[in-house]
mmCIF file of C-alpha atoms in Angstrom:
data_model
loop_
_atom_site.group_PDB
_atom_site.id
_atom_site.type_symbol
_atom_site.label_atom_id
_atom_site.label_comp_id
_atom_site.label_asym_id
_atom_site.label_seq_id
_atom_site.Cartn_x
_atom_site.Cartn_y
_atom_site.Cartn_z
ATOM 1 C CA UNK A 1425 7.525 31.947 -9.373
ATOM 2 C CA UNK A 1426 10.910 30.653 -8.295
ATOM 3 C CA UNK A 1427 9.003 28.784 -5.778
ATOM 4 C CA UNK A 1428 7.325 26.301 -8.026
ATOM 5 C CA UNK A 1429 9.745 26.530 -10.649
ATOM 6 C CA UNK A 1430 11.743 24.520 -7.539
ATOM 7 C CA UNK A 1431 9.148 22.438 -6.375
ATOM 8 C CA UNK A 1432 9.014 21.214 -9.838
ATOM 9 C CA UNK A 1433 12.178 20.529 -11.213
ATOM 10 C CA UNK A 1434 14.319 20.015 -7.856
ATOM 11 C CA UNK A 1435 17.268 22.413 -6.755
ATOM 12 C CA UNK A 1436 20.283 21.105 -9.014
ATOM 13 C CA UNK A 1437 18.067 20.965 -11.968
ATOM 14 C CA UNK A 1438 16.340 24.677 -11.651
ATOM 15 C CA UNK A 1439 17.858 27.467 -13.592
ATOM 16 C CA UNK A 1440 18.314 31.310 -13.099
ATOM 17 C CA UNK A 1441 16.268 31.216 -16.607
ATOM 18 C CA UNK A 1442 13.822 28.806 -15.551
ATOM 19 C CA UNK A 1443 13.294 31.452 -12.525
ATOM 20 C CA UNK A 1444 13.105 34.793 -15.241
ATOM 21 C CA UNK A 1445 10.506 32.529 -17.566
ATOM 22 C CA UNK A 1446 8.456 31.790 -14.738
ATOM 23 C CA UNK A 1447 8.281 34.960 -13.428
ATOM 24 C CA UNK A 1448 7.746 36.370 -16.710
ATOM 25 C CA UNK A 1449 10.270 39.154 -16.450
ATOM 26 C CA UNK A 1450 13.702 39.109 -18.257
ATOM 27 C CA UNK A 1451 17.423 37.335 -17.233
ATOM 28 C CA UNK A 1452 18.275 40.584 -16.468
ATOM 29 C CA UNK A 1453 15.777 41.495 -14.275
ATOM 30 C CA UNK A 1454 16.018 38.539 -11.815
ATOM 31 C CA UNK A 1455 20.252 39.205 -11.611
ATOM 32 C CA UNK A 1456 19.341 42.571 -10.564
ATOM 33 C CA UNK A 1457 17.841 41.373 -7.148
ATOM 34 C CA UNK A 1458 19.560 38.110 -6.704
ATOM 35 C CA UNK A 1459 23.147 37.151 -7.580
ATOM 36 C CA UNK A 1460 22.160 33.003 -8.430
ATOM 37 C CA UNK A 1461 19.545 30.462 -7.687
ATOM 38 C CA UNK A 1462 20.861 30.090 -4.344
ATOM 39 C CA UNK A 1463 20.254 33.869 -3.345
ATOM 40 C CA UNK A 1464 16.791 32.622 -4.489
ATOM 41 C CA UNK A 1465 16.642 29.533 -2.625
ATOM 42 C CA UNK A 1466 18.276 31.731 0.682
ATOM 43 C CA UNK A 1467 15.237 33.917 0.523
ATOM 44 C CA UNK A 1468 12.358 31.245 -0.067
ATOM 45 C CA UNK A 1469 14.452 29.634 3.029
ATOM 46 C CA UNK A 1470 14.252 32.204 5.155
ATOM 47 C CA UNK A 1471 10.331 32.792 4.956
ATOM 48 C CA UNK A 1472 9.713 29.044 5.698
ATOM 49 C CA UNK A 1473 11.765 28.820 8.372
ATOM 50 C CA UNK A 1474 10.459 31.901 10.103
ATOM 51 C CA UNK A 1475 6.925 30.365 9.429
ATOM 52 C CA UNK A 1476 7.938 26.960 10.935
ATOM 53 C CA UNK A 1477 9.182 28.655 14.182
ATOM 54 C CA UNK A 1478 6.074 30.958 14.439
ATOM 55 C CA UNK A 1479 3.729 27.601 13.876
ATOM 56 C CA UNK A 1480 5.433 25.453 16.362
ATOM 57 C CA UNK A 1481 5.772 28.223 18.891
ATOM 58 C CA UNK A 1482 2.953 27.315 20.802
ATOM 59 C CA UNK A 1483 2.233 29.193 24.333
ATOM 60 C CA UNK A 1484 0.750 28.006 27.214
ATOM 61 C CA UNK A 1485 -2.371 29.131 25.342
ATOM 62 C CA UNK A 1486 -3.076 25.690 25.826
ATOM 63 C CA UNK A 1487 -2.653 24.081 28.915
ATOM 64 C CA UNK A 1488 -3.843 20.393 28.436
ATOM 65 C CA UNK A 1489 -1.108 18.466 27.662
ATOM 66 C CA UNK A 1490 -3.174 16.261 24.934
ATOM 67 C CA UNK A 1491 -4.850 18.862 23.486
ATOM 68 C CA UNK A 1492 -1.611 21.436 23.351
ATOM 69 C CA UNK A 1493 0.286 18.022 21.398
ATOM 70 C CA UNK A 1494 -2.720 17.366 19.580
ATOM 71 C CA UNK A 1495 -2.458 21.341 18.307
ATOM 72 C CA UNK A 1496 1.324 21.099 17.691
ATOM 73 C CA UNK A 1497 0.731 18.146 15.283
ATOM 74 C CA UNK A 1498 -1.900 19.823 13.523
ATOM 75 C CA UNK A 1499 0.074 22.561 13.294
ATOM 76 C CA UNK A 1500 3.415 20.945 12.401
ATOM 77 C CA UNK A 1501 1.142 19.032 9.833
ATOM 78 C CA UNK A 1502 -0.076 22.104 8.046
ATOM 79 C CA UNK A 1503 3.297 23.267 7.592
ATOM 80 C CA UNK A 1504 3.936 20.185 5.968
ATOM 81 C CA UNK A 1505 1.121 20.083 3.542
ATOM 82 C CA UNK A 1506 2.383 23.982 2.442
ATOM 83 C CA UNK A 1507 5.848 23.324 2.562
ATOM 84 C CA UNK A 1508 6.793 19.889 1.776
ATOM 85 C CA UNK A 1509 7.935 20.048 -1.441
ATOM 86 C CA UNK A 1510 10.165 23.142 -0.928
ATOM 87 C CA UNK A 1511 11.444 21.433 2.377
ATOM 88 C CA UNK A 1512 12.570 18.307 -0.092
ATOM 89 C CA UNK A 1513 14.300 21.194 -2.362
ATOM 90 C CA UNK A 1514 15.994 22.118 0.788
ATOM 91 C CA UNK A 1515 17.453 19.371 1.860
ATOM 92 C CA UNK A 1516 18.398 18.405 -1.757
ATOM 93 C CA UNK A 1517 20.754 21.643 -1.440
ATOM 94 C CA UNK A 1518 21.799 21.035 2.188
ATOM 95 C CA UNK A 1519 23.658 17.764 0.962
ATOM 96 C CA UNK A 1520 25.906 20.477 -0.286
ATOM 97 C CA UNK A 1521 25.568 23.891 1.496
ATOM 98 C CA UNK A 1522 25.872 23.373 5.062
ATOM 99 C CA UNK A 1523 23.999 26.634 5.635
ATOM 100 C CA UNK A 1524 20.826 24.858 4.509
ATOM 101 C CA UNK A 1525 21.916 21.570 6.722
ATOM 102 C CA UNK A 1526 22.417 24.260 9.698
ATOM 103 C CA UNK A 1527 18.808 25.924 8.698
ATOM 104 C CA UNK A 1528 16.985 22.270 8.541
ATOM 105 C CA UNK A 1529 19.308 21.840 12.205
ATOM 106 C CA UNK A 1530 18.305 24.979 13.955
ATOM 107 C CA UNK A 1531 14.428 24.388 13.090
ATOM 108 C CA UNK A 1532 14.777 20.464 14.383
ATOM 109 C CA UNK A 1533 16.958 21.626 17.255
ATOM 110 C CA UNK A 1534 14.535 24.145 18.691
ATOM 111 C CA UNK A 1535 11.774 21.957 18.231
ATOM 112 C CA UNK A 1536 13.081 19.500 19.950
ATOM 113 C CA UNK A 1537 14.528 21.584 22.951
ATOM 114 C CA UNK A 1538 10.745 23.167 23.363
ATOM 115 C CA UNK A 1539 9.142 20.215 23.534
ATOM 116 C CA UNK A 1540 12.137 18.316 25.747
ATOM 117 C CA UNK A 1541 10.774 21.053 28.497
ATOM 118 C CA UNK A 1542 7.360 20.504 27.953
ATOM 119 C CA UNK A 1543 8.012 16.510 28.829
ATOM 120 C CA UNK A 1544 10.520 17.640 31.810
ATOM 121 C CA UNK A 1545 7.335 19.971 32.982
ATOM 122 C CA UNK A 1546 4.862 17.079 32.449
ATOM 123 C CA UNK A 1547 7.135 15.108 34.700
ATOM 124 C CA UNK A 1548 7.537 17.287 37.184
ATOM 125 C CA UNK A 1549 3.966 17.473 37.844
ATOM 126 C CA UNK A 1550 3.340 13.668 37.747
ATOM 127 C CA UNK A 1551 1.620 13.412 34.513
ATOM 128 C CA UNK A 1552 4.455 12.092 31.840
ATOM 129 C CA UNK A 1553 6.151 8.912 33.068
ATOM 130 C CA UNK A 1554 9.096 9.818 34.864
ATOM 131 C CA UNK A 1555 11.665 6.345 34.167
ATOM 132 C CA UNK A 1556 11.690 7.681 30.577
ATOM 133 C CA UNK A 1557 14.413 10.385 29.181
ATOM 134 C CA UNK A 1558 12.972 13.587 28.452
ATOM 135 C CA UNK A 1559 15.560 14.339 25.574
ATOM 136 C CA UNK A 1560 15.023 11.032 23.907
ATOM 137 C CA UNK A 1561 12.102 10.930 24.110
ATOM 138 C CA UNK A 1562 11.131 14.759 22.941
ATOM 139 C CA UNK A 1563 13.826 13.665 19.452
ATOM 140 C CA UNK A 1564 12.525 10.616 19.098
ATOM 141 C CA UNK A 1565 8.594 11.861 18.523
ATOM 142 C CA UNK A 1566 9.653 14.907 17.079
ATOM 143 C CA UNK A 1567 11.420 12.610 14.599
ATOM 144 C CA UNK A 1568 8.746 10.610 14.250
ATOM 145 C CA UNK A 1569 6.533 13.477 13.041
ATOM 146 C CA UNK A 1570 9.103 15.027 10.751
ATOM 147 C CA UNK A 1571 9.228 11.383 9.578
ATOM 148 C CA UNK A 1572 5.550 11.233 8.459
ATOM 149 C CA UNK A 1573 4.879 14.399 7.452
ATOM 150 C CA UNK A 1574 7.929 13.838 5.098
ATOM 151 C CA UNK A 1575 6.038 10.820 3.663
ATOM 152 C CA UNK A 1576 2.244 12.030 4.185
ATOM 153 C CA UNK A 1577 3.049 15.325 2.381
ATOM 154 C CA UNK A 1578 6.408 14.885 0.641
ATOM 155 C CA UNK A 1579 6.851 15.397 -3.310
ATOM 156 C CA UNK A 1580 3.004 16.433 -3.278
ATOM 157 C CA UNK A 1581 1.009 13.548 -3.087
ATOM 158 C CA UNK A 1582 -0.545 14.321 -0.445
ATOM 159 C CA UNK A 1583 -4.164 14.190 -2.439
ATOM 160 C CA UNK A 1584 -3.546 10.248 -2.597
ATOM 161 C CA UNK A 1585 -2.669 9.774 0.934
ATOM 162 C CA UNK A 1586 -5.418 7.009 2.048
ATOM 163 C CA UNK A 1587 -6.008 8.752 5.584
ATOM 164 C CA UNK A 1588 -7.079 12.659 5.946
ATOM 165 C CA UNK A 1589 -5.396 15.039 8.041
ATOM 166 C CA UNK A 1590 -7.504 14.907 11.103
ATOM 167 C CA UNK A 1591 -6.798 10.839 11.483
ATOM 168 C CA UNK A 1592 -3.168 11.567 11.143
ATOM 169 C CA UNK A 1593 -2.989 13.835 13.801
ATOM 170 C CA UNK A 1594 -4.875 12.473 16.319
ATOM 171 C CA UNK A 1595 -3.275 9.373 15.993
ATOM 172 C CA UNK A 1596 0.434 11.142 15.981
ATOM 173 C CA UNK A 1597 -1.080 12.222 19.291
ATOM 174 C CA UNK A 1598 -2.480 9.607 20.539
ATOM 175 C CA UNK A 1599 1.344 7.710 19.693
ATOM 176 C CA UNK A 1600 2.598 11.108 21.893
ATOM 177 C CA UNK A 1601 0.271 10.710 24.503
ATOM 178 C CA UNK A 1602 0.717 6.875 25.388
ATOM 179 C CA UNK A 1603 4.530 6.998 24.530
ATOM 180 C CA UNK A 1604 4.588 9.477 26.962
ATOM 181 C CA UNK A 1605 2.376 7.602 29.974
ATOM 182 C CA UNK A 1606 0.271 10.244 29.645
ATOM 183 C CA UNK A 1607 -2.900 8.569 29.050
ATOM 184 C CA UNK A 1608 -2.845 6.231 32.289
ATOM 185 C CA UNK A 1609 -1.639 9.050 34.607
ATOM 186 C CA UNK A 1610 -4.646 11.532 33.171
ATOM 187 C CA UNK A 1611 -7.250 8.784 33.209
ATOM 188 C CA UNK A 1612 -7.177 7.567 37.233
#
């Protein structure tokens, strides 16, 4: 209930009543497990996060580098499409909590040291271009699809989006792939 109660009405705007309403259970009754609506937001928080890790965590399960990128859009693109709303409500309160900036941090931090290791592993064995910076480049496509899932799935309009998902991610990948070199070095 708290849930959409913030992906309607924003974080600053959403009420500890708004949350009991929702719910349908009494003001009482929601202070009795959390002490405000950021013990609310904390716990909604923590669940996403832990579900972003888990989705982004992926093995070598798949060892072709397209196809493991092309999974880890999809993937990261999911997430988006559940959570993009309540990732907007998150960042509205990190402007003034830093532990919600530090959450947002650790997720894009991780990310991007996972797949900076990948690219150093891709170079190692010849197939990523090697006059490119792994760390650069790993933040600046990470970025890049943060960036559009933001857009694509942001506020909840995804329904009017004029692609589908499966164009979006296999051109994110695609964008990877040839950003990457991979796509000359696997081809010869």
């Amino acid at each position: 209930s708290a849930r959409t109660v913030f992906e309607r009405r924003g974080y600053t705007a959403t009420c500890m009543a708004d949350i009991a309403k929702a719910a349908g259970v009494s003001h009482g009754t929601v202070y009795t497990w959390f002490a405000d609506k950021e013990a609310v937001l904390r716990a909604l928080v923590g669940d996403i996060v832990a579900e972003v890790f888990a989705a982004l965590a992926i093995a070598d399960e798949i060892p072709e580098p397209q196809q493991r990128m092309l999974e880890a859009n999809r993937r990261y693109l999911a997430d988006n499409r559940r959570h993009g709303r309540m990732l907007e409500v998150v960042e509205e309160a990190a402007a003034t909590d830093a532990r919600y900036r530090d959450a947002l941090d650790g997720v894009r931090r991780d990310h991007v040291a996972r797949v900076t290791r990948d690219i150093t592993r891709l170079q190692q064995s010849g197939l990523a271009a090697d006059d490119i910076d792994a760390g650069v480049a790993a933040g600046a496509l990470c970025a890049m699809v943060e960036g559009f899932g933001r857009h694509w799935y942001g506020r909840g309009e995804q329904d009017d989006a004029p692609y589908d998902d499966d164009t979006a991610v296999e051109t994110l990948t695609r964008l990877w792939a040839r950003g990457l070199g991979l796509d000359e070095r696997t081809q010869r």
